[in-house]
Tab-separated table of C-alpha atoms in Angstrom:
chain	number	residue	atom	x	y	z
A	1	UNK	CA	45.418	205.175	-40.252
A	2	UNK	CA	44.430	203.556	-36.921
A	3	UNK	CA	47.288	201.296	-35.965
A	4	UNK	CA	45.120	198.619	-34.587
A	5	UNK	CA	43.048	198.349	-37.810
A	6	UNK	CA	46.353	198.220	-39.790
A	7	UNK	CA	47.521	195.291	-37.554
A	8	UNK	CA	44.271	193.443	-38.551
A	9	UNK	CA	44.460	194.356	-42.199
A	10	UNK	CA	47.996	193.116	-42.299
A	11	UNK	CA	47.069	189.886	-40.564
A	12	UNK	CA	44.404	189.117	-42.854
A	13	UNK	CA	46.705	189.776	-45.910
A	14	UNK	CA	49.360	187.725	-44.173
A	15	UNK	CA	46.944	184.965	-43.416
A	16	UNK	CA	45.945	185.050	-47.159
A	17	UNK	CA	49.419	184.899	-48.505
A	18	UNK	CA	50.490	182.219	-46.232
A	19	UNK	CA	47.637	180.198	-47.101
A	20	UNK	CA	48.507	180.405	-50.862
A	21	UNK	CA	51.875	179.070	-49.954
A	22	UNK	CA	49.981	175.909	-48.717
A	23	UNK	CA	51.010	176.337	-44.959
A	24	UNK	CA	48.613	174.290	-42.962
A	25	UNK	CA	45.897	176.049	-40.954
A	26	UNK	CA	46.934	174.309	-37.895
A	27	UNK	CA	50.140	176.160	-38.042
A	28	UNK	CA	49.185	179.328	-39.660
A	29	UNK	CA	46.220	180.378	-37.461
A	30	UNK	CA	48.086	180.367	-34.211
A	31	UNK	CA	51.135	182.233	-35.833
A	32	UNK	CA	49.031	184.924	-37.273
A	33	UNK	CA	47.038	185.255	-34.089
A	34	UNK	CA	50.252	185.623	-32.097
A	35	UNK	CA	51.184	188.582	-34.730
A	36	UNK	CA	47.864	190.170	-33.868
A	37	UNK	CA	48.252	189.809	-30.104
A	38	UNK	CA	51.833	191.144	-30.209
A	39	UNK	CA	51.339	194.265	-32.250
A	40	UNK	CA	47.890	195.026	-30.990
A	41	UNK	CA	49.540	195.269	-27.489
A	42	UNK	CA	52.542	197.447	-28.696
A	43	UNK	CA	50.107	199.834	-30.330
A	44	UNK	CA	47.733	199.869	-27.419
A	45	UNK	CA	50.460	200.484	-24.962
A	46	UNK	CA	49.487	197.514	-22.843
A	47	UNK	CA	51.785	194.492	-21.727
A	48	UNK	CA	52.056	191.791	-24.350
A	49	UNK	CA	50.189	188.908	-23.055
A	50	UNK	CA	50.564	186.152	-25.580
A	51	UNK	CA	49.573	183.131	-23.582
A	52	UNK	CA	46.617	184.903	-21.988
A	53	UNK	CA	45.287	185.738	-25.543
A	54	UNK	CA	45.773	182.213	-26.775
A	55	UNK	CA	44.269	180.564	-23.740
A	56	UNK	CA	41.580	183.303	-23.048
A	57	UNK	CA	40.362	183.993	-26.669
A	58	UNK	CA	41.904	181.874	-29.260
A	59	UNK	CA	41.236	178.295	-27.654
A	60	UNK	CA	37.979	179.071	-26.383
A	61	UNK	CA	36.487	180.096	-29.682
A	62	UNK	CA	38.082	177.209	-31.422
A	63	UNK	CA	37.036	174.819	-28.785
A	64	UNK	CA	33.301	176.287	-28.831
A	65	UNK	CA	33.083	175.537	-32.514
A	66	UNK	CA	34.280	172.294	-32.198
A	67	UNK	CA	31.754	171.615	-29.470
A	68	UNK	CA	29.085	173.113	-31.582
A	69	UNK	CA	29.670	171.443	-34.982
A	70	UNK	CA	31.837	168.287	-34.276
A	71	UNK	CA	28.668	166.149	-34.607
A	72	UNK	CA	27.696	167.896	-37.730
A	73	UNK	CA	31.260	167.196	-39.348
A	74	UNK	CA	31.306	163.541	-38.015
A	75	UNK	CA	27.933	162.349	-39.267
A	76	UNK	CA	28.568	164.408	-42.602
A	77	UNK	CA	31.840	162.721	-43.199
A	78	UNK	CA	30.431	159.256	-42.395
A	79	UNK	CA	27.494	159.884	-44.800
A	80	UNK	CA	30.202	160.959	-47.570
A	81	UNK	CA	32.281	157.780	-46.811
A	82	UNK	CA	29.223	155.402	-47.181
A	83	UNK	CA	28.294	157.063	-50.303
A	84	UNK	CA	31.758	156.830	-51.729
A	85	UNK	CA	32.701	153.343	-51.008
A	86	UNK	CA	29.198	151.823	-51.416
A	87	UNK	CA	29.151	153.117	-55.127
A	88	UNK	CA	26.065	155.247	-54.223
A	89	UNK	CA	27.790	158.439	-55.121
A	90	UNK	CA	28.828	157.052	-58.470
A	91	UNK	CA	25.262	155.882	-59.178
A	92	UNK	CA	23.878	159.431	-58.669
A	93	UNK	CA	26.918	161.008	-60.718
A	94	UNK	CA	26.155	158.459	-63.472
A	95	UNK	CA	22.408	159.413	-63.524
A	96	UNK	CA	23.170	163.183	-63.492
A	97	UNK	CA	25.813	162.824	-66.144
A	98	UNK	CA	23.311	161.033	-68.147
A	99	UNK	CA	20.783	163.699	-67.711
A	100	UNK	CA	23.136	166.389	-68.915
A	101	UNK	CA	25.103	164.061	-71.543
A	102	UNK	CA	28.318	165.511	-70.120
A	103	UNK	CA	27.436	169.019	-70.375
A	104	UNK	CA	26.973	171.728	-67.834
A	105	UNK	CA	28.838	169.423	-65.118
A	106	UNK	CA	30.250	172.114	-62.898
A	107	UNK	CA	26.763	173.906	-62.906
A	108	UNK	CA	24.994	170.828	-62.092
A	109	UNK	CA	27.081	170.212	-59.056
A	110	UNK	CA	26.486	173.837	-58.049
A	111	UNK	CA	22.595	173.014	-58.414
A	112	UNK	CA	22.867	169.623	-56.463
A	113	UNK	CA	24.968	171.460	-53.388
A	114	UNK	CA	22.352	174.381	-53.600
A	115	UNK	CA	19.226	172.345	-53.324
A	116	UNK	CA	20.667	170.465	-50.577
A	117	UNK	CA	21.704	173.439	-48.698
A	118	UNK	CA	18.440	175.344	-49.294
A	119	UNK	CA	16.717	172.207	-47.753
A	120	UNK	CA	18.506	172.826	-44.627
A	121	UNK	CA	21.600	170.480	-44.738
A	122	UNK	CA	24.615	172.184	-43.338
A	123	UNK	CA	27.265	173.352	-45.899
A	124	UNK	CA	29.981	171.200	-44.256
A	125	UNK	CA	27.773	168.149	-44.477
A	126	UNK	CA	27.068	168.926	-48.277
A	127	UNK	CA	30.831	169.003	-48.701
A	128	UNK	CA	31.293	165.429	-47.673
A	129	UNK	CA	28.082	164.139	-49.375
A	130	UNK	CA	28.641	165.901	-52.852
A	131	UNK	CA	32.557	165.701	-53.375
A	132	UNK	CA	32.374	161.983	-54.252
A	133	UNK	CA	29.630	162.763	-56.815
A	134	UNK	CA	31.504	165.739	-58.094
A	135	UNK	CA	34.667	163.707	-58.348
A	136	UNK	CA	32.816	161.035	-60.504
A	137	UNK	CA	31.298	163.388	-62.743
A	138	UNK	CA	34.279	165.493	-63.331
A	139	UNK	CA	36.258	162.236	-64.180
A	140	UNK	CA	33.504	160.833	-66.336
A	141	UNK	CA	33.388	164.199	-68.509
A	142	UNK	CA	37.373	164.356	-68.297
A	143	UNK	CA	37.115	167.909	-67.022
A	144	UNK	CA	39.983	169.469	-64.698
A	145	UNK	CA	39.295	169.192	-60.908
A	146	UNK	CA	40.414	172.709	-60.315
A	147	UNK	CA	36.606	173.766	-60.709
A	148	UNK	CA	35.297	171.240	-58.060
A	149	UNK	CA	35.796	173.487	-55.007
A	150	UNK	CA	34.082	176.469	-56.695
A	151	UNK	CA	31.321	174.316	-58.004
A	152	UNK	CA	30.564	172.775	-54.722
A	153	UNK	CA	30.833	175.809	-52.515
A	154	UNK	CA	28.939	178.117	-54.992
A	155	UNK	CA	25.906	176.346	-54.430
A	156	UNK	CA	26.574	175.955	-50.629
A	157	UNK	CA	27.368	179.419	-49.784
A	158	UNK	CA	25.686	181.904	-52.288
A	159	UNK	CA	22.008	181.954	-53.391
A	160	UNK	CA	21.044	178.843	-51.193
A	161	UNK	CA	22.218	180.881	-48.014
A	162	UNK	CA	20.586	184.257	-48.819
A	163	UNK	CA	17.633	183.290	-50.690
A	164	UNK	CA	14.093	184.024	-49.082
A	165	UNK	CA	12.861	181.243	-46.920
A	166	UNK	CA	16.406	179.583	-46.606
A	167	UNK	CA	16.958	177.921	-43.263
A	168	UNK	CA	20.624	179.019	-43.320
A	169	UNK	CA	22.318	180.681	-40.442
A	170	UNK	CA	22.579	183.845	-42.476
A	171	UNK	CA	18.900	183.995	-42.755
A	172	UNK	CA	18.066	183.080	-39.169
A	173	UNK	CA	20.387	185.812	-37.458
A	174	UNK	CA	18.450	188.861	-38.854
A	175	UNK	CA	15.253	187.169	-37.861
A	176	UNK	CA	16.355	187.097	-34.173
A	177	UNK	CA	18.011	190.563	-34.076
A	178	UNK	CA	16.050	192.614	-36.430
A	179	UNK	CA	12.739	190.889	-35.899
A	180	UNK	CA	11.990	190.181	-39.565
A	181	UNK	CA	10.523	187.130	-41.192
A	182	UNK	CA	12.526	184.330	-43.206
A	183	UNK	CA	10.884	185.724	-46.593
A	184	UNK	CA	11.829	189.472	-45.771
A	185	UNK	CA	11.745	191.640	-48.920
A	186	UNK	CA	10.597	188.480	-50.731
A	187	UNK	CA	10.198	189.890	-54.520
A	188	UNK	CA	13.678	191.900	-54.749
A	189	UNK	CA	15.215	188.997	-52.700
A	190	UNK	CA	13.786	186.423	-55.198
A	191	UNK	CA	14.955	188.320	-58.218
A	192	UNK	CA	18.408	188.865	-56.774
A	193	UNK	CA	18.663	185.129	-55.750
A	194	UNK	CA	17.647	183.931	-59.368
A	195	UNK	CA	20.017	186.475	-60.976
A	196	UNK	CA	22.946	185.083	-58.667
A	197	UNK	CA	22.246	181.621	-59.660
A	198	UNK	CA	22.363	182.458	-63.243
A	199	UNK	CA	25.491	184.355	-63.228
A	200	UNK	CA	27.259	181.553	-61.234
A	201	UNK	CA	25.785	178.912	-63.411
A	202	UNK	CA	27.248	181.001	-66.635
A	203	UNK	CA	30.606	181.501	-65.136
A	204	UNK	CA	31.170	177.841	-64.015
A	205	UNK	CA	30.229	176.954	-67.723
A	206	UNK	CA	32.320	179.374	-69.125
A	207	UNK	CA	35.257	178.266	-67.092
A	208	UNK	CA	34.744	174.775	-67.832
A	209	UNK	CA	35.016	175.501	-71.707
A	210	UNK	CA	38.203	177.608	-71.013
A	211	UNK	CA	40.109	174.977	-68.995
A	212	UNK	CA	38.907	172.054	-71.796
A	213	UNK	CA	39.851	174.514	-74.548
A	214	UNK	CA	43.505	175.080	-73.065
A	215	UNK	CA	43.938	171.324	-72.413
A	216	UNK	CA	43.352	170.996	-68.665
A	217	UNK	CA	41.973	167.441	-68.249
A	218	UNK	CA	41.081	165.156	-65.115
A	219	UNK	CA	44.347	163.832	-64.881
A	220	UNK	CA	46.624	166.988	-64.297
A	221	UNK	CA	50.420	166.260	-63.404
A	222	UNK	CA	50.521	169.973	-62.751
A	223	UNK	CA	48.374	169.794	-59.617
A	224	UNK	CA	50.265	169.683	-56.411
A	225	UNK	CA	48.533	166.663	-54.902
A	226	UNK	CA	47.492	163.703	-57.129
A	227	UNK	CA	44.630	161.338	-56.695
A	228	UNK	CA	44.894	157.798	-55.428
A	229	UNK	CA	44.522	154.907	-57.747
A	230	UNK	CA	41.237	154.143	-56.605
A	231	UNK	CA	39.982	157.662	-57.203
A	232	UNK	CA	41.706	157.593	-60.866
A	233	UNK	CA	40.528	154.088	-61.637
A	234	UNK	CA	38.499	154.080	-64.950
A	235	UNK	CA	34.664	153.159	-64.777
A	236	UNK	CA	33.979	149.459	-65.288
A	237	UNK	CA	31.260	149.283	-67.867
A	238	UNK	CA	30.080	146.048	-66.379
A	239	UNK	CA	30.256	147.389	-62.843
A	240	UNK	CA	26.770	147.043	-60.973
A	241	UNK	CA	25.896	150.218	-58.957
A	242	UNK	CA	22.964	150.755	-56.657
A	243	UNK	CA	19.943	152.117	-58.475
A	244	UNK	CA	20.322	155.930	-58.486
A	245	UNK	CA	16.693	156.497	-57.092
A	246	UNK	CA	17.572	154.192	-54.215
A	247	UNK	CA	20.760	156.027	-53.720
A	248	UNK	CA	18.688	159.223	-53.402
A	249	UNK	CA	16.317	157.815	-50.682
A	250	UNK	CA	18.711	158.640	-47.823
A	251	UNK	CA	19.378	162.170	-49.000
A	252	UNK	CA	15.458	162.935	-49.272
A	253	UNK	CA	14.954	161.318	-45.990
A	254	UNK	CA	17.651	163.717	-44.495
A	255	UNK	CA	15.726	166.638	-46.081
A	256	UNK	CA	12.420	165.484	-45.000
A	257	UNK	CA	13.505	164.868	-41.392
A	258	UNK	CA	15.283	168.286	-41.009
A	259	UNK	CA	12.267	170.222	-42.461
A	260	UNK	CA	9.136	168.404	-41.922
A	261	UNK	CA	7.063	169.691	-38.920
A	262	UNK	CA	7.839	166.753	-36.707
A	263	UNK	CA	8.605	168.042	-33.361
A	264	UNK	CA	6.997	170.913	-31.126
A	265	UNK	CA	9.709	173.551	-30.200
A	266	UNK	CA	9.925	175.834	-27.021
A	267	UNK	CA	7.900	178.756	-28.823
A	268	UNK	CA	5.001	176.719	-29.788
A	269	UNK	CA	6.021	176.184	-33.497
A	270	UNK	CA	6.573	172.769	-35.156
A	271	UNK	CA	10.074	171.979	-36.907
A	272	UNK	CA	12.205	169.235	-37.946
A	273	UNK	CA	14.706	167.112	-36.298
A	274	UNK	CA	18.216	168.477	-35.478
A	275	UNK	CA	20.772	168.338	-38.555
A	276	UNK	CA	22.994	165.867	-36.517
A	277	UNK	CA	19.850	163.381	-36.019
A	278	UNK	CA	18.626	163.977	-39.459
A	279	UNK	CA	22.100	163.006	-41.011
A	280	UNK	CA	22.700	160.107	-38.647
A	281	UNK	CA	19.204	158.395	-39.424
A	282	UNK	CA	20.308	159.069	-43.329
A	283	UNK	CA	23.610	157.157	-42.543
A	284	UNK	CA	21.538	154.252	-40.774
A	285	UNK	CA	19.210	153.930	-43.873
A	286	UNK	CA	22.234	154.036	-46.143
A	287	UNK	CA	23.816	151.308	-44.271
A	288	UNK	CA	20.752	149.287	-44.291
A	289	UNK	CA	20.209	149.679	-48.184
A	290	UNK	CA	23.757	149.251	-49.149
A	291	UNK	CA	25.164	146.913	-46.579
A	292	UNK	CA	25.922	143.837	-49.036
A	293	UNK	CA	27.984	146.390	-51.174
A	294	UNK	CA	30.971	146.375	-48.656
A	295	UNK	CA	33.156	143.357	-48.877
A	296	UNK	CA	34.049	141.811	-45.679
A	297	UNK	CA	30.918	142.462	-43.818
A	298	UNK	CA	31.241	144.362	-40.489
A	299	UNK	CA	34.915	144.522	-40.832
A	300	UNK	CA	34.564	146.022	-44.043
A	301	UNK	CA	32.207	148.585	-42.803
A	302	UNK	CA	34.452	149.459	-39.755
A	303	UNK	CA	37.085	150.572	-42.499
A	304	UNK	CA	34.598	152.746	-44.050
A	305	UNK	CA	33.601	154.414	-40.839
A	306	UNK	CA	37.156	154.846	-39.732
A	307	UNK	CA	38.031	156.767	-43.080
A	308	UNK	CA	34.883	158.917	-42.383
A	309	UNK	CA	35.969	159.668	-38.964
A	310	UNK	CA	39.525	160.483	-39.984
A	311	UNK	CA	38.230	162.808	-42.673
A	312	UNK	CA	35.942	164.808	-39.928
A	313	UNK	CA	38.784	165.215	-37.500
A	314	UNK	CA	40.932	166.773	-39.789
A	315	UNK	CA	38.356	169.074	-41.424
A	316	UNK	CA	36.991	170.432	-38.450
A	317	UNK	CA	40.264	171.160	-36.607
A	318	UNK	CA	41.160	173.168	-39.921
A	319	UNK	CA	37.984	175.123	-39.641
A	320	UNK	CA	38.087	175.633	-35.859
A	321	UNK	CA	41.567	176.939	-35.580
A	322	UNK	CA	40.558	179.717	-38.126
A	323	UNK	CA	37.566	180.518	-35.966
A	324	UNK	CA	40.055	180.762	-33.037
A	325	UNK	CA	41.787	183.561	-34.912
A	326	UNK	CA	38.459	185.295	-35.428
A	327	UNK	CA	37.724	185.149	-31.656
A	328	UNK	CA	41.068	187.109	-30.920
A	329	UNK	CA	40.352	189.538	-33.765
A	330	UNK	CA	37.021	190.396	-32.371
A	331	UNK	CA	38.282	191.279	-28.955
A	332	UNK	CA	41.141	193.578	-30.258
A	333	UNK	CA	40.888	197.281	-29.876
A	334	UNK	CA	41.493	197.705	-33.595
A	335	UNK	CA	38.279	195.668	-34.485
A	336	UNK	CA	36.425	197.760	-32.075
A	337	UNK	CA	37.881	200.919	-33.708
A	338	UNK	CA	37.033	199.371	-36.992
A	339	UNK	CA	33.410	199.001	-36.099
A	340	UNK	CA	33.052	202.313	-34.709
A	341	UNK	CA	34.829	204.043	-37.729
A	342	UNK	CA	32.308	202.265	-40.200
A	343	UNK	CA	29.435	204.126	-38.045
A	344	UNK	CA	30.712	207.484	-39.454
A	345	UNK	CA	30.492	206.598	-42.926
A	346	UNK	CA	27.972	208.795	-44.970
A	347	UNK	CA	26.273	207.026	-47.771
A	348	UNK	CA	23.043	205.337	-48.859
A	349	UNK	CA	21.632	203.257	-45.991
A	350	UNK	CA	21.730	199.785	-47.782
A	351	UNK	CA	25.229	200.568	-49.308
A	352	UNK	CA	26.086	201.169	-45.513
A	353	UNK	CA	24.644	197.985	-44.499
A	354	UNK	CA	26.519	195.935	-47.355
A	355	UNK	CA	29.820	197.670	-46.530
A	356	UNK	CA	29.732	197.257	-42.779
A	357	UNK	CA	28.564	193.485	-42.926
A	358	UNK	CA	31.064	192.680	-45.618
A	359	UNK	CA	33.972	194.254	-43.663
A	360	UNK	CA	32.930	192.718	-40.284
A	361	UNK	CA	32.538	189.267	-42.079
A	362	UNK	CA	36.033	189.636	-43.764
A	363	UNK	CA	37.558	190.527	-40.463
A	364	UNK	CA	36.037	187.600	-38.676
A	365	UNK	CA	36.510	185.012	-41.431
A	366	UNK	CA	32.746	184.130	-40.914
A	367	UNK	CA	29.569	185.013	-42.525
A	368	UNK	CA	27.596	184.314	-39.602
A	369	UNK	CA	30.141	185.797	-37.122
A	370	UNK	CA	30.425	188.990	-39.082
A	371	UNK	CA	26.794	189.419	-39.604
A	372	UNK	CA	26.186	188.901	-35.898
A	373	UNK	CA	28.770	191.498	-35.207
A	374	UNK	CA	27.485	194.103	-37.355
A	375	UNK	CA	23.815	193.798	-36.762
A	376	UNK	CA	24.439	193.833	-32.751
A	377	UNK	CA	26.692	196.925	-33.054
A	378	UNK	CA	25.080	198.809	-35.682
A	379	UNK	CA	21.156	198.021	-35.589
A	380	UNK	CA	20.432	201.392	-33.987
A	381	UNK	CA	22.508	203.110	-36.741
A	382	UNK	CA	20.542	201.319	-39.463
A	383	UNK	CA	17.312	202.400	-38.007
A	384	UNK	CA	18.639	206.020	-37.500
A	385	UNK	CA	19.581	206.217	-41.127
A	386	UNK	CA	16.056	205.205	-42.234
A	387	UNK	CA	16.954	201.854	-43.548
A	388	UNK	CA	13.823	199.476	-43.893
A	389	UNK	CA	14.513	196.336	-41.522
A	390	UNK	CA	13.454	193.796	-44.377
A	391	UNK	CA	15.914	195.348	-46.677
A	392	UNK	CA	18.514	195.182	-44.128
A	393	UNK	CA	17.816	191.573	-43.465
A	394	UNK	CA	18.522	190.630	-47.074
A	395	UNK	CA	21.313	193.004	-48.000
A	396	UNK	CA	23.186	191.746	-44.829
A	397	UNK	CA	22.478	188.158	-45.649
A	398	UNK	CA	23.895	188.750	-49.186
A	399	UNK	CA	26.955	190.910	-47.982
A	400	UNK	CA	27.857	188.508	-45.309
A	401	UNK	CA	28.746	186.012	-47.932
A	402	UNK	CA	31.398	188.023	-49.685
A	403	UNK	CA	34.464	189.037	-47.970
A	404	UNK	CA	34.000	186.191	-45.655
A	405	UNK	CA	35.345	183.863	-48.643
A	406	UNK	CA	38.780	185.535	-48.456
A	407	UNK	CA	41.632	182.765	-48.455
A	408	UNK	CA	41.654	182.679	-44.633
A	409	UNK	CA	37.978	181.261	-44.333
A	410	UNK	CA	37.939	178.110	-42.438
A	411	UNK	CA	35.340	176.351	-44.727
A	412	UNK	CA	37.220	177.250	-47.851
A	413	UNK	CA	40.417	175.640	-46.334
A	414	UNK	CA	38.380	172.585	-45.312
A	415	UNK	CA	36.988	172.061	-48.817
A	416	UNK	CA	40.298	172.686	-50.653
A	417	UNK	CA	41.619	169.965	-48.449
A	418	UNK	CA	38.756	167.488	-49.175
A	419	UNK	CA	39.343	168.329	-52.797
A	420	UNK	CA	43.216	167.754	-52.557
A	421	UNK	CA	43.715	171.244	-54.199
A	422	UNK	CA	45.519	174.293	-53.239
A	423	UNK	CA	44.471	177.954	-53.007
A	424	UNK	CA	46.751	178.730	-56.161
A	425	UNK	CA	45.080	176.047	-58.132
A	426	UNK	CA	41.289	176.687	-57.365
A	427	UNK	CA	40.802	179.941	-55.468
A	428	UNK	CA	40.292	182.166	-58.352
A	429	UNK	CA	37.055	180.552	-59.322
A	430	UNK	CA	35.941	180.776	-55.612
A	431	UNK	CA	36.595	184.366	-55.421
A	432	UNK	CA	34.694	185.061	-58.652
A	433	UNK	CA	31.452	182.915	-57.608
A	434	UNK	CA	31.676	183.894	-53.904
A	435	UNK	CA	32.944	187.325	-53.632
A	436	UNK	CA	32.582	189.229	-57.100
A	437	UNK	CA	29.138	187.799	-58.237
A	438	UNK	CA	27.661	188.238	-54.455
A	439	UNK	CA	28.664	191.867	-54.533
A	440	UNK	CA	26.989	192.366	-57.919
A	441	UNK	CA	24.003	190.677	-56.494
A	442	UNK	CA	24.062	193.221	-53.592
A	443	UNK	CA	24.083	196.183	-56.076
A	444	UNK	CA	20.966	194.481	-57.897
A	445	UNK	CA	19.217	194.040	-54.705
A	446	UNK	CA	19.986	197.899	-53.706
A	447	UNK	CA	18.914	198.915	-56.984
A	448	UNK	CA	15.350	197.028	-56.802
A	449	UNK	CA	15.092	198.288	-53.151
A	450	UNK	CA	15.563	201.617	-54.373
A	451	UNK	CA	12.509	201.729	-56.823
A	452	UNK	CA	10.239	200.306	-54.062
A	453	UNK	CA	10.150	196.836	-54.790
């Protein structure tokens, strides 16, 4: 086996194992990166340049991520804090709880996050917006918190990202590289997306009943991190909450501003406002609507904003530091050998696309990063194998959301931190909903494509 590829495989396993041991990503990512740099240099027969690798590849990749997404994290965290402390999140949670009468709570959260993401809201924004809602709904139904990360991320990173017409980055990258359309391979894509949604819905409900049947409740002393008194406080039957319709208005405003044809783009088409601007205006509207609900006036609101700002800083650092690891990996000889080796595989073209994109996404710890690497490196190979570009578009979008969800993925680390849970406590259901079910979806799509749909 190629020693460079072996180093990358060991590094990913090491990253995953240590993440399960609750070692902070801020410590873990640089350590595993140094491991990759040292052993890659040894097996390549070149001098060990740890500091050069950290400063030349690791930090630029992490810094670029912060530069690209800090505002998204920041305004998303502010929006989540406003909704948590004004009671707007609790109002929406009670409204949805009333609609489902305490049933299908985890699947309903998946539906909420999926609709928001399909509407164009960044997954990281959705984390902050939906977590307070999920917390209230799970508490009201006395369900274990262990399912909250899977419920939130299943709607964020699966069918809403690879469904036809989605504004997600996974649906945009193929358009730019392959020259396809947002609804490429529409009919099989639609069927596969619906099937994925149904499978995740059924799994989350099955696991909810499993945990309840085995005595797992919202308050669980077995969890490593316990919630604060405020988060555990019982609902006050006489508590006056914002009207749920009013609480939804800022969310709908964000969706409208981001998707409506409001501005003229460079290519002559019209589109919505940037996500940062849309969410910021949502925060402004929420502050206006709910201003009296925070005690202490301006001073009280400053505390709310401080909490949101602090949450955004920790979250983006946890994610960016893992992206830095991916930046080093992509520049190793082992990674280049891996990509070149994948080109020699002899199989059905769509299976080849699925495997190559999934492996690249797993190595990069990023769906979009892995897809970009695979499509840029292997586009000509896909064409030579006779694969139709609309099918390549969709199978690539689905496959990118499989192995990218291994435990070292920055987004999962961020979400687990927000939910105050560990990999050991919550990762199994993330794995099922975001690795196993998307792979099943890939096979379903390939089957539909093979019969000419």
